């Protein structure tokens, strides 16, 4: 018999206890701090409120994981933008849908 109730979702990712504070420090040190820090704080506050209502840490974990991903991928995005991001071969799906009609 399991100690967890059947209805409790299993969270595959659980950040270290200090991960949110470390993440916030990294965000503050980033060149995008002016926009990223307030956005992180808004998402964190909303997830914290949800956590208080639901007694689940899943939303908090998700916020940490999302922002860790954004930080991890920021150099690749910067390199793409610096390259001039030639998207001339971009396919406009809306345009394709219009042609079918």
PDB file of C-alpha atoms in Angstrom:
ATOM      1  CA  UNK A   1       0.000   0.000   0.000  1.00  0.00           C
ATOM      2  CA  UNK A   2       1.292   3.405  -0.953  1.00  0.00           C
ATOM      3  CA  UNK A   3       1.527   6.269   1.500  1.00  0.00           C
ATOM      4  CA  UNK A   4       0.382   8.694  -1.192  1.00  0.00           C
ATOM      5  CA  UNK A   5      -3.276   9.062  -2.109  1.00  0.00           C
ATOM      6  CA  UNK A   6      -4.270   7.786  -5.545  1.00  0.00           C
ATOM      7  CA  UNK A   7      -5.352  11.226  -6.729  1.00  0.00           C
ATOM      8  CA  UNK A   8      -2.036  12.971  -5.994  1.00  0.00           C
ATOM      9  CA  UNK A   9      -0.141  13.749  -9.208  1.00  0.00           C
ATOM     10  CA  UNK A  10       3.457  12.599  -9.253  1.00  0.00           C
ATOM     11  CA  UNK A  11       5.821  15.430 -10.081  1.00  0.00           C
ATOM     12  CA  UNK A  12       8.745  14.135 -12.146  1.00  0.00           C
ATOM     13  CA  UNK A  13      10.909  17.170 -11.399  1.00  0.00           C
ATOM     14  CA  UNK A  14      11.662  18.571  -7.972  1.00  0.00           C
ATOM     15  CA  UNK A  15      14.199  21.394  -7.819  1.00  0.00           C
ATOM     16  CA  UNK A  16      16.667  21.759  -4.984  1.00  0.00           C
ATOM     17  CA  UNK A  17      15.321  23.779  -2.039  1.00  0.00           C
ATOM     18  CA  UNK A  18      17.506  26.769  -2.907  1.00  0.00           C
ATOM     19  CA  UNK A  19      16.767  26.675  -6.641  1.00  0.00           C
ATOM     20  CA  UNK A  20      14.248  29.551  -6.698  1.00  0.00           C
ATOM     21  CA  UNK A  21      16.656  31.918  -4.896  1.00  0.00           C
ATOM     22  CA  UNK A  22      19.561  30.886  -7.141  1.00  0.00           C
ATOM     23  CA  UNK A  23      17.375  31.340 -10.202  1.00  0.00           C
ATOM     24  CA  UNK A  24      16.296  34.799  -9.108  1.00  0.00           C
ATOM     25  CA  UNK A  25      19.951  35.772  -8.576  1.00  0.00           C
ATOM     26  CA  UNK A  26      20.780  34.564 -12.089  1.00  0.00           C
ATOM     27  CA  UNK A  27      17.846  36.476 -13.532  1.00  0.00           C
ATOM     28  CA  UNK A  28      18.952  39.647 -11.752  1.00  0.00           C
ATOM     29  CA  UNK A  29      22.443  39.260 -13.234  1.00  0.00           C
ATOM     30  CA  UNK A  30      21.139  38.765 -16.779  1.00  0.00           C
ATOM     31  CA  UNK A  31      20.956  41.604 -19.287  1.00  0.00           C
ATOM     32  CA  UNK A  32      17.195  41.017 -19.516  1.00  0.00           C
ATOM     33  CA  UNK A  33      16.719  41.579 -15.769  1.00  0.00           C
ATOM     34  CA  UNK A  34      14.466  44.589 -16.235  1.00  0.00           C
ATOM     35  CA  UNK A  35      11.807  42.453 -17.906  1.00  0.00           C
ATOM     36  CA  UNK A  36      12.605  38.954 -16.683  1.00  0.00           C
ATOM     37  CA  UNK A  37      12.731  39.595 -12.930  1.00  0.00           C
ATOM     38  CA  UNK A  38       9.236  41.144 -12.708  1.00  0.00           C
ATOM     39  CA  UNK A  39       7.850  38.398 -14.964  1.00  0.00           C
ATOM     40  CA  UNK A  40       9.422  35.672 -12.821  1.00  0.00           C
ATOM     41  CA  UNK A  41       8.143  37.320  -9.638  1.00  0.00           C
ATOM     42  CA  UNK A  42       4.592  37.519 -11.058  1.00  0.00           C
ATOM     43  CA  UNK A  43       4.631  33.860 -12.111  1.00  0.00           C
ATOM     44  CA  UNK A  44       6.174  32.799  -8.791  1.00  0.00           C
ATOM     45  CA  UNK A  45       3.561  34.741  -6.790  1.00  0.00           C
ATOM     46  CA  UNK A  46       0.718  33.190  -8.804  1.00  0.00           C
ATOM     47  CA  UNK A  47       2.170  29.695  -8.372  1.00  0.00           C
ATOM     48  CA  UNK A  48       2.679  30.308  -4.664  1.00  0.00           C
ATOM     49  CA  UNK A  49      -0.952  31.358  -4.267  1.00  0.00           C
ATOM     50  CA  UNK A  50      -2.085  28.276  -6.199  1.00  0.00           C
ATOM     51  CA  UNK A  51       0.148  26.146  -3.990  1.00  0.00           C
ATOM     52  CA  UNK A  52      -1.497  27.563  -0.890  1.00  0.00           C
ATOM     53  CA  UNK A  53      -4.939  26.739  -2.265  1.00  0.00           C
ATOM     54  CA  UNK A  54      -4.151  23.269  -3.585  1.00  0.00           C
ATOM     55  CA  UNK A  55      -1.422  22.095  -1.193  1.00  0.00           C
ATOM     56  CA  UNK A  56       0.634  21.137  -4.258  1.00  0.00           C
ATOM     57  CA  UNK A  57       4.149  22.240  -5.145  1.00  0.00           C
ATOM     58  CA  UNK A  58       3.759  21.289  -8.798  1.00  0.00           C
ATOM     59  CA  UNK A  59       3.084  24.861  -9.962  1.00  0.00           C
ATOM     60  CA  UNK A  60       6.132  26.184  -8.144  1.00  0.00           C
ATOM     61  CA  UNK A  61       8.283  23.436  -9.632  1.00  0.00           C
ATOM     62  CA  UNK A  62       6.953  24.270 -13.079  1.00  0.00           C
ATOM     63  CA  UNK A  63       7.828  27.970 -12.731  1.00  0.00           C
ATOM     64  CA  UNK A  64      11.382  27.103 -11.679  1.00  0.00           C
ATOM     65  CA  UNK A  65      11.789  24.602 -14.504  1.00  0.00           C
ATOM     66  CA  UNK A  66      10.397  27.008 -17.134  1.00  0.00           C
ATOM     67  CA  UNK A  67      12.697  29.832 -16.074  1.00  0.00           C
ATOM     68  CA  UNK A  68      15.724  27.548 -15.839  1.00  0.00           C
ATOM     69  CA  UNK A  69      14.980  26.585 -19.427  1.00  0.00           C
ATOM     70  CA  UNK A  70      14.689  30.199 -20.521  1.00  0.00           C
ATOM     71  CA  UNK A  71      18.037  31.024 -18.961  1.00  0.00           C
ATOM     72  CA  UNK A  72      19.662  27.937 -20.450  1.00  0.00           C
ATOM     73  CA  UNK A  73      18.416  28.733 -23.949  1.00  0.00           C
ATOM     74  CA  UNK A  74      19.012  32.491 -23.858  1.00  0.00           C
ATOM     75  CA  UNK A  75      22.531  32.267 -25.396  1.00  0.00           C
ATOM     76  CA  UNK A  76      21.200  30.285 -28.359  1.00  0.00           C
ATOM     77  CA  UNK A  77      18.391  32.795 -28.866  1.00  0.00           C
ATOM     78  CA  UNK A  78      20.894  35.664 -28.675  1.00  0.00           C
ATOM     79  CA  UNK A  79      23.124  33.957 -31.263  1.00  0.00           C
ATOM     80  CA  UNK A  80      20.150  33.399 -33.551  1.00  0.00           C
ATOM     81  CA  UNK A  81      19.099  37.026 -33.340  1.00  0.00           C
ATOM     82  CA  UNK A  82      22.688  38.244 -33.814  1.00  0.00           C
ATOM     83  CA  UNK A  83      22.941  36.133 -36.970  1.00  0.00           C
ATOM     84  CA  UNK A  84      20.245  38.202 -38.618  1.00  0.00           C
ATOM     85  CA  UNK A  85      17.761  35.314 -38.291  1.00  0.00           C
ATOM     86  CA  UNK A  86      17.136  34.717 -41.960  1.00  0.00           C
ATOM     87  CA  UNK A  87      13.679  33.250 -42.011  1.00  0.00           C
ATOM     88  CA  UNK A  88      13.129  33.733 -45.739  1.00  0.00           C
ATOM     89  CA  UNK A  89      12.251  30.061 -46.051  1.00  0.00           C
ATOM     90  CA  UNK A  90       9.556  30.452 -43.404  1.00  0.00           C
ATOM     91  CA  UNK A  91       6.239  28.882 -44.310  1.00  0.00           C
ATOM     92  CA  UNK A  92       3.240  30.986 -43.394  1.00  0.00           C
ATOM     93  CA  UNK A  93       0.655  28.437 -42.294  1.00  0.00           C
ATOM     94  CA  UNK A  94      -2.153  31.005 -42.422  1.00  0.00           C
ATOM     95  CA  UNK A  95      -1.263  31.761 -46.028  1.00  0.00           C
ATOM     96  CA  UNK A  96      -1.271  28.060 -46.890  1.00  0.00           C
ATOM     97  CA  UNK A  97      -4.697  27.650 -45.328  1.00  0.00           C
ATOM     98  CA  UNK A  98      -5.976  30.558 -47.403  1.00  0.00           C
ATOM     99  CA  UNK A  99      -4.777  28.921 -50.621  1.00  0.00           C
ATOM    100  CA  UNK A 100      -6.700  25.727 -49.893  1.00  0.00           C
ATOM    101  CA  UNK A 101     -10.046  27.487 -49.773  1.00  0.00           C
TER     102      UNK A 101
END
